[in-house]
Coordinates of N, CA and C in Angstrom, one line a residue:
L7 N 79.5 41.6 81.7 CA 79.2 39.8 80.8 C 80.5 39.7 81.1
S8 N 81.5 40.0 81.7 CA 82.8 39.2 82.2 C 82.8 39.0 83.6
D9 N 82.0 39.5 84.0 CA 81.6 38.9 85.8 C 80.9 37.8 85.3
L10 N 79.9 37.9 85.1 CA 79.2 37.0 85.0 C 79.5 35.4 84.3
C11 N 80.5 35.2 83.5 CA 81.6 34.7 83.1 C 82.9 34.0 84.0
Q12 N 82.9 35.1 85.0 CA 84.2 34.4 86.0 C 83.7 33.1 85.5
P13 N 83.1 32.5 86.7 CA 83.0 31.2 87.5 C 83.4 29.9 85.9
F14 N 83.4 30.5 85.3 CA 83.5 29.7 84.1 C 85.0 29.7 83.3
H15 N 85.5 30.7 83.5 CA 87.7 31.2 83.2 C 87.6 30.2 84.2
Y16 N 87.3 30.1 85.6 CA 87.6 29.8 86.6 C 88.7 28.4 86.5
L17 N 87.0 27.9 86.0 CA 86.9 26.3 85.3 C 88.2 25.8 84.3
L18 N 88.5 26.8 83.0 CA 89.2 26.5 82.2 C 90.6 26.8 82.2
K19 N 91.0 27.0 83.5 CA 92.6 26.9 84.1 C 92.8 25.8 83.7
K20 N 94.5 26.1 83.9 CA 94.8 24.9 83.3 C 94.9 23.3 84.5
D21 N 94.9 23.7 85.7 CA 95.4 22.5 86.5 C 94.3 22.8 87.9
V22 N 93.3 23.3 87.2 CA 92.1 23.5 87.7 C 91.0 22.3 87.6
S23 N 90.8 21.1 88.5 CA 89.2 20.0 87.9 C 87.7 20.6 87.8
F24 N 87.5 19.7 86.8 CA 86.2 20.8 86.6 C 85.1 20.3 87.5
K25 N 84.4 21.4 87.7 CA 83.0 20.9 89.2 C 82.6 21.7 88.8
W26 N 81.6 21.5 88.4 CA 80.1 22.6 88.5 C 78.9 22.4 90.0
D27 N 78.9 23.3 90.1 CA 78.5 23.2 91.3 C 77.7 25.1 91.1
D28 N 76.7 25.1 92.2 CA 75.6 25.7 92.1 C 76.6 27.2 91.6
E29 N 77.2 28.3 92.1 CA 78.3 29.2 90.9 C 77.8 28.7 89.6
C30 N 78.4 27.7 89.4 CA 79.0 28.2 87.9 C 76.8 27.9 87.3
H31 N 76.2 26.9 88.1 CA 74.4 27.0 87.6 C 73.8 28.5 87.4
K32 N 74.1 29.1 88.9 CA 73.6 30.3 88.9 C 74.3 31.4 87.5
A33 N 75.8 31.2 87.3 CA 76.2 31.9 86.7 C 75.1 32.3 84.8
F34 N 75.3 30.6 84.9 CA 74.7 30.5 83.5 C 73.4 31.0 83.6
D35 N 72.8 30.4 84.9 CA 71.0 31.5 84.3 C 71.3 32.1 83.7
A36 N 72.3 33.3 84.6 CA 72.1 34.7 84.6 C 72.6 35.4 83.5
L37 N 73.8 33.7 82.5 CA 74.6 34.6 81.6 C 72.7 34.2 80.2
K38 N 72.0 33.1 80.3 CA 71.3 32.9 79.5 C 70.0 34.1 79.6
Q39 N 69.9 34.7 80.0 CA 69.4 35.7 80.6 C 69.0 37.0 79.8
Y40 N 70.3 37.1 80.1 CA 71.5 38.6 79.5 C 71.5 38.1 78.0
L41 N 71.6 37.3 77.2 CA 71.5 36.8 76.1 C 70.2 36.6 75.2
L42 N 69.1 36.6 76.2 CA 67.3 36.3 76.0 C 67.3 37.8 75.1
Q43 N 68.2 38.8 76.2 CA 67.7 40.2 76.3 C 68.9 40.6 75.7
P44 N 69.3 40.8 75.0 CA 70.5 41.7 74.2 C 70.1 43.1 74.2
P45 N 70.8 44.0 74.1 CA 71.1 45.4 74.7 C 70.9 45.8 73.2
V46 N 69.8 46.2 72.2 CA 70.2 47.0 70.8 C 71.0 48.4 70.4
L47 N 71.9 47.8 69.7 CA 72.9 48.7 69.3 C 72.8 49.7 68.9
I48 N 72.7 50.8 68.3 CA 72.4 52.1 67.2 C 74.2 52.6 67.0
P49 N 73.7 53.0 65.3 CA 74.5 53.8 64.9 C 75.5 55.3 65.6
P50 N 76.9 55.4 65.8 CA 77.3 56.1 66.2 C 76.6 57.7 65.1
K51 N 76.6 59.0 66.0 CA 75.7 60.1 65.4 C 76.7 61.0 65.4
E52 N 77.4 61.7 65.1 CA 78.2 62.4 65.2 C 78.0 64.0 65.8
D53 N 77.4 64.4 65.1 CA 76.4 65.5 65.8 C 75.9 65.7 67.2
Q54 N 75.8 64.4 67.9 CA 75.6 64.4 69.3 C 76.5 63.8 70.0
P55 N 75.9 64.4 71.0 CA 77.3 63.7 72.2 C 78.0 62.9 72.6
F56 N 78.8 62.0 73.0 CA 79.1 60.5 73.3 C 78.8 60.5 74.8
Y57 N 78.4 59.4 74.8 CA 78.9 59.1 76.5 C 79.6 58.0 76.5
L58 N 80.8 58.2 77.7 CA 81.3 56.7 78.0 C 81.4 56.3 79.3
Y59 N 81.2 55.6 79.6 CA 81.0 54.3 81.1 C 82.0 53.5 81.6
I60 N 82.7 53.4 82.5 CA 83.9 52.4 82.6 C 83.5 51.8 83.6
S61 N 84.1 50.4 83.9 CA 83.1 49.8 85.1 C 85.0 48.9 85.3
A62 N 85.4 48.7 86.2 CA 86.5 48.0 86.7 C 86.2 47.4 87.5
T63 N 86.3 46.0 87.7 CA 86.5 45.0 89.1 C 87.6 44.4 89.4
N64 N 87.8 44.2 90.2 CA 89.6 42.8 90.7 C 89.3 42.0 89.4
H65 N 88.2 41.6 88.8 CA 88.5 40.4 88.0 C 87.9 41.0 86.4
S66 N 87.4 42.3 85.9 CA 86.9 42.6 84.8 C 86.6 44.6 84.5
L67 N 87.4 44.4 83.2 CA 86.8 46.0 82.4 C 85.8 45.7 82.2
G68 N 84.9 47.1 81.6 CA 83.8 46.7 80.8 C 83.8 48.7 80.2
V69 N 83.5 48.5 79.2 CA 83.2 49.7 78.7 C 81.5 49.8 77.8
M70 N 81.0 50.8 78.2 CA 80.8 51.4 77.0 C 80.2 52.4 76.6
H71 N 79.5 52.7 75.1 CA 80.0 53.5 74.1 C 78.0 53.8 74.2
A72 N 77.8 55.3 74.7 CA 76.5 55.5 74.2 C 75.8 56.7 74.0
H73 N 75.4 57.0 73.2 CA 73.8 58.0 72.4 C 72.7 58.6 73.2
R74 N 72.2 59.4 73.5 CA 70.9 59.5 73.5 C 69.8 59.6 72.8
D75 N 68.5 58.5 72.7 CA 68.2 58.6 71.6 C 66.8 60.1 71.6
E76 N 65.5 60.2 71.2 CA 65.2 60.9 70.3 C 64.5 61.8 72.4
Q77 N 63.9 60.7 72.9 CA 63.1 60.2 73.6 C 64.1 60.5 75.4
H78 N 65.6 60.8 74.9 CA 66.5 60.9 76.2 C 66.7 59.6 77.3
R79 N 66.3 58.4 76.0 CA 67.0 57.7 76.6 C 68.8 57.0 76.6
E80 N 69.4 56.5 76.8 CA 70.7 56.2 76.3 C 70.5 54.9 75.4
Q81 N 71.0 54.9 74.3 CA 71.2 53.7 74.1 C 72.8 52.9 73.4
A82 N 73.0 52.1 73.5 CA 74.6 51.2 73.4 C 74.9 51.9 71.8
V83 N 76.2 52.4 71.2 CA 76.7 52.4 70.6 C 77.5 51.2 70.4
Y84 N 78.5 51.1 71.3 CA 79.7 49.9 71.2 C 79.7 49.5 72.8
Y85 N 80.1 47.8 73.2 CA 80.7 47.5 74.4 C 82.1 46.5 74.0
I86 N 82.7 46.9 75.2 CA 83.7 46.2 74.9 C 83.4 45.3 77.0
S87 N 84.4 43.8 76.9 CA 83.9 43.7 78.3 C 85.4 42.4 77.8
H88 N 86.2 42.2 79.0 CA 87.5 41.4 79.5 C 88.0 41.4 80.8
T89 N 88.1 40.3 80.7 CA 88.0 39.3 82.2 C 90.0 39.6 82.2
L90 N 90.4 39.8 83.3 CA 91.9 40.3 83.8 C 92.2 38.7 83.9
L91 N 93.0 38.6 83.0 CA 93.8 37.3 83.6 C 94.8 37.9 84.5
D92 N 95.5 36.5 85.1 CA 95.7 36.0 86.5 C 97.3 37.4 87.1
Y93 N 98.0 37.5 85.7 CA 98.8 39.1 85.4 C 98.8 39.7 85.3
E94 N 97.3 40.4 85.0 CA 96.7 41.7 84.9 C 96.4 42.4 86.3
T95 N 96.2 41.3 87.7 CA 95.4 41.8 88.6 C 96.4 42.1 89.5

């Protein structure tokens, strides 16, 4: 999610002039699609194993905490998404 929002974070910087370009438009459309089909969170189950997925790029960090359901599909319990600031990169 942080990667999808990256073009918007750039536009919000102090000395950057606002210019809506194709990259912003594509990011906006991708973000709308993502939000139209949000993943459903399930409550944590102490008696089942936890799965932890970590994603890191030059611009963002992401974490998903998951369990497997009765059909052995992974279901999200918790998400964390963080866009890195200039001094963090």
